[in-house]
Coordinates of C-alpha atoms and ligand atoms in Angstrom, one line a residue:
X1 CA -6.4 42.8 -37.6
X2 CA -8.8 41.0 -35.0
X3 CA -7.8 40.4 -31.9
X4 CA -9.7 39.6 -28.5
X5 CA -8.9 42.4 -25.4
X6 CA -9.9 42.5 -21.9
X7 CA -11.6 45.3 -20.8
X8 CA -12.5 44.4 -17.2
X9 CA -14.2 41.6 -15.1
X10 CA -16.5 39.6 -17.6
X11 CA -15.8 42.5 -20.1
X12 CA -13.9 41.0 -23.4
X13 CA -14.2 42.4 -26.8
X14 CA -13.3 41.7 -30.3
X15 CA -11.2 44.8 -31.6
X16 CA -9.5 45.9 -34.5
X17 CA -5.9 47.0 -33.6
X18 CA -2.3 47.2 -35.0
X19 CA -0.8 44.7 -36.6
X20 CA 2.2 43.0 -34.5
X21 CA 5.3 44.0 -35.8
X22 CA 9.2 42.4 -35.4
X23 CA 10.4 44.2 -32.2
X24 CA 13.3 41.9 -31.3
X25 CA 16.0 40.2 -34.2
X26 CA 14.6 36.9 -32.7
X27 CA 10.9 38.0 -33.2
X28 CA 9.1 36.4 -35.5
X29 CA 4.8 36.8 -36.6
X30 CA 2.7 33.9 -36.6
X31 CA -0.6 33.9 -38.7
X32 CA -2.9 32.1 -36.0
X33 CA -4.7 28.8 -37.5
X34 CA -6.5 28.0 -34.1
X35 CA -6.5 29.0 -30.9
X36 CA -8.0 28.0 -27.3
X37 CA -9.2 29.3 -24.3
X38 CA -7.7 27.9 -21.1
X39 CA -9.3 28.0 -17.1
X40 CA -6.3 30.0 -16.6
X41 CA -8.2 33.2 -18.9
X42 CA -11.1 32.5 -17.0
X43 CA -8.8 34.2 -13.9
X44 CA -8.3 36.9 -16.1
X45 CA -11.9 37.3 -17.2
X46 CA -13.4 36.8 -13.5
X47 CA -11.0 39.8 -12.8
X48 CA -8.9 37.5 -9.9
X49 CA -5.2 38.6 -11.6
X50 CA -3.6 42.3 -11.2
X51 CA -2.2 44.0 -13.5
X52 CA -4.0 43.9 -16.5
X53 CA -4.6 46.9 -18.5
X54 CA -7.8 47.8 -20.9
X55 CA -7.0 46.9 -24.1
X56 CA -4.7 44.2 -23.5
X57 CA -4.8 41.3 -26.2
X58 CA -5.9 37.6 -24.2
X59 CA -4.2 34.0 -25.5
X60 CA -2.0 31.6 -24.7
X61 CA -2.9 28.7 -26.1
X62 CA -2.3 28.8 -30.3
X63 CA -0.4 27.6 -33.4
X64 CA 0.0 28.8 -36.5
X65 CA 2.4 29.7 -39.5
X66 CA 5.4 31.7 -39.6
X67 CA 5.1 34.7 -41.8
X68 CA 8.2 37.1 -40.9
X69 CA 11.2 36.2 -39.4
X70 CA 13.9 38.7 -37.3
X71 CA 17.2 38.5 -38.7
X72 CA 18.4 37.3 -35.8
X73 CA 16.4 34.2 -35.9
X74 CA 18.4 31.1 -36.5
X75 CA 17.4 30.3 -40.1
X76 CA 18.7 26.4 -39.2
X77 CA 15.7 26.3 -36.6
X78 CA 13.1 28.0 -38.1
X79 CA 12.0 29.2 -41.7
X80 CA 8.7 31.1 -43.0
X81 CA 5.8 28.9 -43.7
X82 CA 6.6 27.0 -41.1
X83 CA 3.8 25.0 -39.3
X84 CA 4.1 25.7 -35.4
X85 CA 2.8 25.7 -31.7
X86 CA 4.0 27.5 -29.1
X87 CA 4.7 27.0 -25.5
X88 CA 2.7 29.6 -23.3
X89 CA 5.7 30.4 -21.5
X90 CA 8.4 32.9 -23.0
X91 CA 11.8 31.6 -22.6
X92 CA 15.0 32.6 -24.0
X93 CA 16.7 28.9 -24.3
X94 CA 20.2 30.1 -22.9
X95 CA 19.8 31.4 -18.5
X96 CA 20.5 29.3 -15.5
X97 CA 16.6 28.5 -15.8
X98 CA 16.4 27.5 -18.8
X99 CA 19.6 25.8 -19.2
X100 CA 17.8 23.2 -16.6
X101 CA 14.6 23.0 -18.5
X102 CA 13.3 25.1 -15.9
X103 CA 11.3 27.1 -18.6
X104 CA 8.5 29.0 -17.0
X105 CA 11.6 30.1 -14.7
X106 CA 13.3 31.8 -17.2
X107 CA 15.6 35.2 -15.9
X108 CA 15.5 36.9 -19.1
X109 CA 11.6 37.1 -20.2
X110 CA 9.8 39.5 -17.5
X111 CA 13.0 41.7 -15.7
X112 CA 10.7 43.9 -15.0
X113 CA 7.5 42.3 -13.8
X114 CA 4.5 44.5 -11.7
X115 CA 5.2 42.2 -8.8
X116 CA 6.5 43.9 -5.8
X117 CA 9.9 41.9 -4.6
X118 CA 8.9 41.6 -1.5
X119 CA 6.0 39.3 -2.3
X120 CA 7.6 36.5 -5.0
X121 CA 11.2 37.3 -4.1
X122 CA 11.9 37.5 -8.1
X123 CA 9.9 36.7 -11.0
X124 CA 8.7 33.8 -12.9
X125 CA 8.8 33.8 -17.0
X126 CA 7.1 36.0 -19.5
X127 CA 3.6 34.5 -20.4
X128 CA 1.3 35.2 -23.8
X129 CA -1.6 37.4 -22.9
X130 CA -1.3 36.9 -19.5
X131 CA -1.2 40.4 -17.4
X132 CA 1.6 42.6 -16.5
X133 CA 2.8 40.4 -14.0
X134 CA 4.1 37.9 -16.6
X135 CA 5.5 40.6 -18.9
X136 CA 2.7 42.3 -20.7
X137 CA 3.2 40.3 -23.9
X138 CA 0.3 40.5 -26.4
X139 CA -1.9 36.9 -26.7
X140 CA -2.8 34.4 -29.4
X141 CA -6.1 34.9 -29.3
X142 CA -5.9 37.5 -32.6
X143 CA -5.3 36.8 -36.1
X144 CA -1.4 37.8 -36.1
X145 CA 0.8 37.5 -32.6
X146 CA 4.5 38.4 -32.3
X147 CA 6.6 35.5 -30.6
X148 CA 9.9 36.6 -29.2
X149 CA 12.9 34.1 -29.5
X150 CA 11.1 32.3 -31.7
X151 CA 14.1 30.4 -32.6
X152 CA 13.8 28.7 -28.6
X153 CA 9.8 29.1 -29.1
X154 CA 8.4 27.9 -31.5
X155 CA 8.0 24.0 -32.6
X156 CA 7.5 22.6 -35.8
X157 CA 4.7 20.1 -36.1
X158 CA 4.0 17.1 -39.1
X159 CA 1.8 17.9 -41.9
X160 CA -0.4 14.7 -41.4
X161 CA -1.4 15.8 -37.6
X162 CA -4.3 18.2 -37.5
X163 CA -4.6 21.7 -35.2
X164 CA -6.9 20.0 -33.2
X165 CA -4.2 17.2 -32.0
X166 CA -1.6 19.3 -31.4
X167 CA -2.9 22.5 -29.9
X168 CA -3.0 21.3 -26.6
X169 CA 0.7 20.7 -26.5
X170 CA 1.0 24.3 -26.1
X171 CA -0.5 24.4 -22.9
X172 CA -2.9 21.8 -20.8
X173 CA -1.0 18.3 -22.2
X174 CA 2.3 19.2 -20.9
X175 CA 0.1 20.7 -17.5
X176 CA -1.6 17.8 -17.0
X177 CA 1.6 15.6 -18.1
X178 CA 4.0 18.0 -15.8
X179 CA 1.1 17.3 -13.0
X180 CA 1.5 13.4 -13.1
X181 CA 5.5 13.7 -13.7
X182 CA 5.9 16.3 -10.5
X183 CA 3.2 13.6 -8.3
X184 CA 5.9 10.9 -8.9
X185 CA 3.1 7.9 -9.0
X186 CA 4.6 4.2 -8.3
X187 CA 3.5 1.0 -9.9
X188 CA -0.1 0.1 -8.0
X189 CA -0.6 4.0 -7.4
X190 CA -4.0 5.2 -6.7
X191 CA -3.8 9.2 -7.7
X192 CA -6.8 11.4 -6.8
X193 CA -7.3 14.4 -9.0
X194 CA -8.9 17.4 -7.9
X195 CA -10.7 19.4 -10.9
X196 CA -11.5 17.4 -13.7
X197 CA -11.4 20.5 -16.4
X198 CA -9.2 20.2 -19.3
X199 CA -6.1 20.4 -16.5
X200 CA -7.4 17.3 -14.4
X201 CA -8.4 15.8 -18.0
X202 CA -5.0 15.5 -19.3
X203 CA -3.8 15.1 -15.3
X204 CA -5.2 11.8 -15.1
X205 CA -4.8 10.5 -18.7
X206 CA -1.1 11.3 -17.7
X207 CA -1.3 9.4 -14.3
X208 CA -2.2 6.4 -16.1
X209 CA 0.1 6.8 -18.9
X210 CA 2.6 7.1 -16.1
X211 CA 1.6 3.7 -14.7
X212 CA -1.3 4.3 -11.9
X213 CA -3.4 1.8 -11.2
X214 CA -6.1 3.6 -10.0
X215 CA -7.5 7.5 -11.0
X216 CA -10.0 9.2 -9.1
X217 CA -11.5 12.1 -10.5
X218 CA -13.5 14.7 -8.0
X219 CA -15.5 17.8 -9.1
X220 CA -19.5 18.4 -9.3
X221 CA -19.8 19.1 -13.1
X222 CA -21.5 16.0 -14.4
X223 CA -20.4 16.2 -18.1
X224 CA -16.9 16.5 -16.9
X225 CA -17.1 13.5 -14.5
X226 CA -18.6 11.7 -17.6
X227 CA -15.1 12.4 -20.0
X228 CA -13.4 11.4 -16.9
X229 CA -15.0 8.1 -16.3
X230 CA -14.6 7.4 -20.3
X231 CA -10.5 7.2 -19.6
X232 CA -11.4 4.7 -16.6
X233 CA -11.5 6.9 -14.0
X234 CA -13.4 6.2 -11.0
X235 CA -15.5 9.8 -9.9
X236 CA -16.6 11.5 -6.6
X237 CA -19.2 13.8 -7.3
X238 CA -18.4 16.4 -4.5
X239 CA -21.6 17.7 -4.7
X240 CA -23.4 14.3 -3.6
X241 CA -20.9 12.7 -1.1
X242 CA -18.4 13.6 0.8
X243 CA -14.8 13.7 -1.1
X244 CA -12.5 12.8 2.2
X245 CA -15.0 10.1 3.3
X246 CA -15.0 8.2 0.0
X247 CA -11.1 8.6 -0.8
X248 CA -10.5 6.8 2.5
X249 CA -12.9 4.6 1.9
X250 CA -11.7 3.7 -1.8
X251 CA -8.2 3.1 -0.2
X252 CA -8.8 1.3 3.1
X253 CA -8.2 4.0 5.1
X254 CA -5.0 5.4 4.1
X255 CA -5.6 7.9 1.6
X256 CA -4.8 8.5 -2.2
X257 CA -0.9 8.0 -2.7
X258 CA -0.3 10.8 -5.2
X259 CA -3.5 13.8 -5.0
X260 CA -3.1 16.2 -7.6
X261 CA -4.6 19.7 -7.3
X262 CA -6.3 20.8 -11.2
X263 CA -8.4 23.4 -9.5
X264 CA -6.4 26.2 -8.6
X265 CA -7.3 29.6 -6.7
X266 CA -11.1 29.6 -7.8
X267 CA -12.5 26.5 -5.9
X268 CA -16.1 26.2 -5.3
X269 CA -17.5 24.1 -2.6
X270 CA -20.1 23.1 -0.4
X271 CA -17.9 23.0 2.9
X272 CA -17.6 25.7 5.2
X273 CA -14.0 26.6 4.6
X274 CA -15.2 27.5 1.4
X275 CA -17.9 30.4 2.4
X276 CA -15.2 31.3 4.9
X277 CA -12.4 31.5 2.1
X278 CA -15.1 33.8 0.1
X279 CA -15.6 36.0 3.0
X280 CA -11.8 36.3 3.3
X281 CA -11.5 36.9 -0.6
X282 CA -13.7 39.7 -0.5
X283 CA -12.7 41.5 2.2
X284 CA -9.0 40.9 1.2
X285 CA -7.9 39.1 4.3
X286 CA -6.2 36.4 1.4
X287 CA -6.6 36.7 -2.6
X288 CA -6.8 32.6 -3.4
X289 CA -10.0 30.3 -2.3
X290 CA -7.5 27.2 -2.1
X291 CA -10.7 24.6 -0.6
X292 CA -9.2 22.0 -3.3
X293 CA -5.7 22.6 -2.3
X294 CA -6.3 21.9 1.7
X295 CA -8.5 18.8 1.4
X296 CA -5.9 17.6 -1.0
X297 CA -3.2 18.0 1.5
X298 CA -5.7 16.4 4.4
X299 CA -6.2 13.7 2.5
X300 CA -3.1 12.4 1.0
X301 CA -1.5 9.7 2.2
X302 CA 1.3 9.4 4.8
X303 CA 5.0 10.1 2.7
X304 CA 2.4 10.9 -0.6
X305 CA 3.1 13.8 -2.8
X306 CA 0.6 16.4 -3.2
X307 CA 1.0 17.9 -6.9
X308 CA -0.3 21.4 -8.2
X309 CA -0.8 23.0 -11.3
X310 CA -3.9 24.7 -10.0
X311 CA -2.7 28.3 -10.6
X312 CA -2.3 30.5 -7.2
X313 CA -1.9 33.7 -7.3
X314 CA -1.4 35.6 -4.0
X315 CA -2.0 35.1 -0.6
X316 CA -3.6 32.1 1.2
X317 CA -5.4 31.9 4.7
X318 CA -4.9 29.0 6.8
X319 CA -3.1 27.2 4.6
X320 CA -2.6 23.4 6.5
X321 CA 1.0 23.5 6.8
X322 CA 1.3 21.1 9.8
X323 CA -0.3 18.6 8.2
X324 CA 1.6 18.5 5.1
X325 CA 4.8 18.7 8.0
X326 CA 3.1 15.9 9.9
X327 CA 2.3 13.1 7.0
X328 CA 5.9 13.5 5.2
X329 CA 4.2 14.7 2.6
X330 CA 5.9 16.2 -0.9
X331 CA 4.4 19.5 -2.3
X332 CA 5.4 20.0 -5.8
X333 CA 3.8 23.0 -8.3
X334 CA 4.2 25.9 -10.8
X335 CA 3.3 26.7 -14.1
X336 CA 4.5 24.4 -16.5
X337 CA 7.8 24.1 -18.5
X338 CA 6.2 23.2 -21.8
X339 CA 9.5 23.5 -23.8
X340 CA 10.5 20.2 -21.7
X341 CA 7.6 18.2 -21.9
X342 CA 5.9 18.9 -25.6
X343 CA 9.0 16.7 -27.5
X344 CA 8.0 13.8 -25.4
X345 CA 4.2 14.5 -26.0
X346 CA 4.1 15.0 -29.6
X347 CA 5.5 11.4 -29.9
X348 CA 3.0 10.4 -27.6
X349 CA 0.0 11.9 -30.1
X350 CA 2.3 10.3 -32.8
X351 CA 2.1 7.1 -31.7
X352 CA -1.0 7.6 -30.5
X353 CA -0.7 6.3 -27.2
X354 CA -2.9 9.8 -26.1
X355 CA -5.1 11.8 -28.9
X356 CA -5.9 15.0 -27.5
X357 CA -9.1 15.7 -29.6
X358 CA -11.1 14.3 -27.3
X359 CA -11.2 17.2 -25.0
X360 CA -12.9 19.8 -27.4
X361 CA -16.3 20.3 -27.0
X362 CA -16.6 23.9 -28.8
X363 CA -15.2 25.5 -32.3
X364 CA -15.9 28.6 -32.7
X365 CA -15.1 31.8 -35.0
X366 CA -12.7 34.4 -32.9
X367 CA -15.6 37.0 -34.1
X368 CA -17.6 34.7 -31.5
X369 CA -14.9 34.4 -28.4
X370 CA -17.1 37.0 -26.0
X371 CA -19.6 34.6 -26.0
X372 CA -17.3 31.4 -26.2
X373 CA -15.9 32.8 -22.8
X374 CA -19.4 33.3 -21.1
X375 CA -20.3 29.8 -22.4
X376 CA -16.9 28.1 -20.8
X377 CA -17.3 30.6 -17.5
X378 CA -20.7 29.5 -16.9
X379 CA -21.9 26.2 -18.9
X380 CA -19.4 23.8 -17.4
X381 CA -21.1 20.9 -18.1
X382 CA -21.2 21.3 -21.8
X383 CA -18.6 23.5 -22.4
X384 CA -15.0 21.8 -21.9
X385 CA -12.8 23.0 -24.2
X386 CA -13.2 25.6 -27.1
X387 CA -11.3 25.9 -30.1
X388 CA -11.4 29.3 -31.8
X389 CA -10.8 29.8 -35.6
X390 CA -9.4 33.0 -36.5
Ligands
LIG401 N1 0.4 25.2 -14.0 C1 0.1 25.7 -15.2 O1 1.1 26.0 -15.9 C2 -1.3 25.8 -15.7 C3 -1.6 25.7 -17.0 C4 -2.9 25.7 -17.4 C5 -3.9 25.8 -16.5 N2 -3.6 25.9 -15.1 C6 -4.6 26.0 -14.1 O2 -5.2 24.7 -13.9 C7 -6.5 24.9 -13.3 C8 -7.5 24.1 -14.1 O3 -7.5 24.6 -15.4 P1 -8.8 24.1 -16.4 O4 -8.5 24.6 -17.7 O5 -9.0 22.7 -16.2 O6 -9.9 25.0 -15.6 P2 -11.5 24.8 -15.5 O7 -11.9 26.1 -14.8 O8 -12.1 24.5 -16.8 O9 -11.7 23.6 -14.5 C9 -11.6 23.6 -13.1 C10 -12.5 22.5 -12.6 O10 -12.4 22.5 -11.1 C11 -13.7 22.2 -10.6 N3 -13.7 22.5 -9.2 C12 -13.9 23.7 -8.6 N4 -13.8 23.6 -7.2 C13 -13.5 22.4 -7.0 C14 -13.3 21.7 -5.8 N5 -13.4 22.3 -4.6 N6 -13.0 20.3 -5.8 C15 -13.0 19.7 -7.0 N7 -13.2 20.3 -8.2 C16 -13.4 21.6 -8.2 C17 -14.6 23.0 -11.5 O11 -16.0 22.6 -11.4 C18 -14.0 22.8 -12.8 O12 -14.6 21.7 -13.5 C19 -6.7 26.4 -13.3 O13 -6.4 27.0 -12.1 C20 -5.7 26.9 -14.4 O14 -5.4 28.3 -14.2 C21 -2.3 25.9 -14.8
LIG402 ZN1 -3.5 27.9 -20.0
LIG403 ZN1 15.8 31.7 -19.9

């Protein structure tokens, strides 16, 4: 079959290789019908996270149909020819973790991740196609994918909603959704989101949905400030003024109540914390450039909650800590528990309070996905979110 592997840095291929096969009684194999790419492969593909190996399979964002089960799948849950997504984290449904929706937590998915103890203290969930940090476990991103406890991971969707509505609940809905949830916005709210790719897209649809009164989307990518300003958002071009200066000046001096980091560890910027962060980043002295994630903190609010689902992966240099002590503030993050959320969400696209289409810029065939990744890495403006048709 087709799959897509990473090679190395900006090296991704389209390959024939084996076809998945049940490993596990509660495997089962999914025929892919469509499948994304997230800003979290675009770590992968700009070589920032260890641990992958040549060859490996890329994908975590993808739905399908069931076409074998294990026989230790519960046949009650889950038959073949079911229609499905799947949550990018792998969770086995029955740990401490997961018993507390804590799903991206889960004990039993990655015992044996390449993380060294003494750096994480012990190790988050198994991940699709996402190094061997997060398990090693092949991606979606491929005609055929094995999904382990498939009874616990896999979610059957209606017939009447397309691919292209309910893709996203594998990954960047409940992100964005888990990002507005975690910033615990009030009535009269004004949240600031940092980022406004897919993450900060569904980040500040959320907010509102959540009951914000005011969003404010900041980034310098002038087709995405344009999708955010279609959901009412009011934008900072970071590029043309300065992001602290107009925050405080949209909220009378105090400062965004809720700020929400959707950048993560590969922020871009004009300031000079950013040339110093990719000074430091190349000569090792810290692995993240968190820019976003400090001017978030600096300019949040007094007793305001400063929410990430940025991805970090390592090690960050001066990392405003007294400021965050000194304003009160509330630091939530971590990759998201999509089993908790995508329930909720799919009622949401249901009713159709939120239609997730509207984020898709790109389909393309998986024959094409080299070049779909070059487009998203460096056509930002254009290139939001790409679908990929196996
Ligand atoms: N927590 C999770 O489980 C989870 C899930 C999915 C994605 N993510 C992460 O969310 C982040 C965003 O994902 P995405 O798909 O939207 O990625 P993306 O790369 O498409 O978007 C990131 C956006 O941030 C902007 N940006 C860069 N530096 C900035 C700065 N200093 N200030 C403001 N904006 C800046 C970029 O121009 C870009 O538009 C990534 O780090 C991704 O890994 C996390
Ligand atoms: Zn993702
Ligand atoms: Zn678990």
């Amino acid at each position: 079959m087709k799959a897509l592997t990473w090679h190395s840095k900006f090296d991704v291929r389209v390959s024939n290789v084996d076809m998945p096969k049940i490993l596990n009684p509660r495997d089962a194999i999914l025929k892919v019908t469509s499948t994304a790419i997230c800003g979290s492969d675009l770590h992968l593909y700009d070589g920032y996270i260890p641990t992958m190996k040549s060859g490996d399979i890329l994908g975590h964002e993808f739905m399908g149909e069931i076409v074998e089960l294990g026989a230790g799948v519960d046949k009650s849950k889950l038959a073949v020819g079911d229609r499905v997504v799947i949550p990018f984290n792998v969770a086995c449904g029955s740990c401490f973790f997961c018993k507390k929706q804590l799903t991206s937590c889960c004990d039993n998915t990655n015992p044996n991740a390449a993380i060294p103890r003494a750096a994480y203290g012990s190790s988050p969930a198994g991940m699709f196609g996402y190094s061997h940090m997060f398990g090693g476990y092949a991606g979606g991103q491929a005609e055929y994918v094995r999904v382990p406890l498939a009874d616990f991971g896999a979610f059957k969707v209606p017939e009447d909603l397309t691919d292209d509505q309910v893709l996203f609940l594998t990954d960047i809905f409940p992100t964005g959704y888990m990002a507005a949830a975690n910033a615990e916005i009030e009535k009269g709210d004004t949240v600031a989101v940092w980022g406004a790719g897919p993450v900060g897209q569904f980040a500040l649809r959320s907010a509102l949905l959540l009951g914000a009164e005011r969003v404010v989307s900041i980034d310098d990518v002038p087709g995405r400030l344009e999708m955010s300003r279609a959901a009412g958002a009011t934008t900072i071009d970071m590029s043309k003024e300065p992001v602290s200066d107009k925050l405080m000046a949209l909220t009378g001096g105090r400062g965004p109540d809720r700020c929400i980091d959707a950048v993560g560890l590969e922020a871009h910027g004009m300031s000079i914390d950013a040339a110093i962060d990719r000074i430091k980043v190349a000569t090792f002295l810290a692995t993240d450039r968190a820019h976003a994630l400090r001017e978030a903190i600096q300019c949040c609010r007094k007793g305001g909650t400063v929410s990430v689902p940025g991805v970090y992966g390592g090690v960050i240099d001066k990392f405003p800590f007294g400021a965050a002590f000194g304003k009160g503030l509330t630091l939530k993050m971590g990759q998201t528990h999509v089993h908790r959320y995508l329930p909720e969400l799919l009622k949401h696209i249901q009713a159709g309070r939120l239609d997730p289409t509207f984020v898709i810029t790109h389909r393309m065939p998986l024959s094409d996905a080299p070049n779909a990744y070059k487009m998203f890495s460096e056509n930002k403006s254009q290139v939001i979110k790409v679908v990929l048709k196996p």
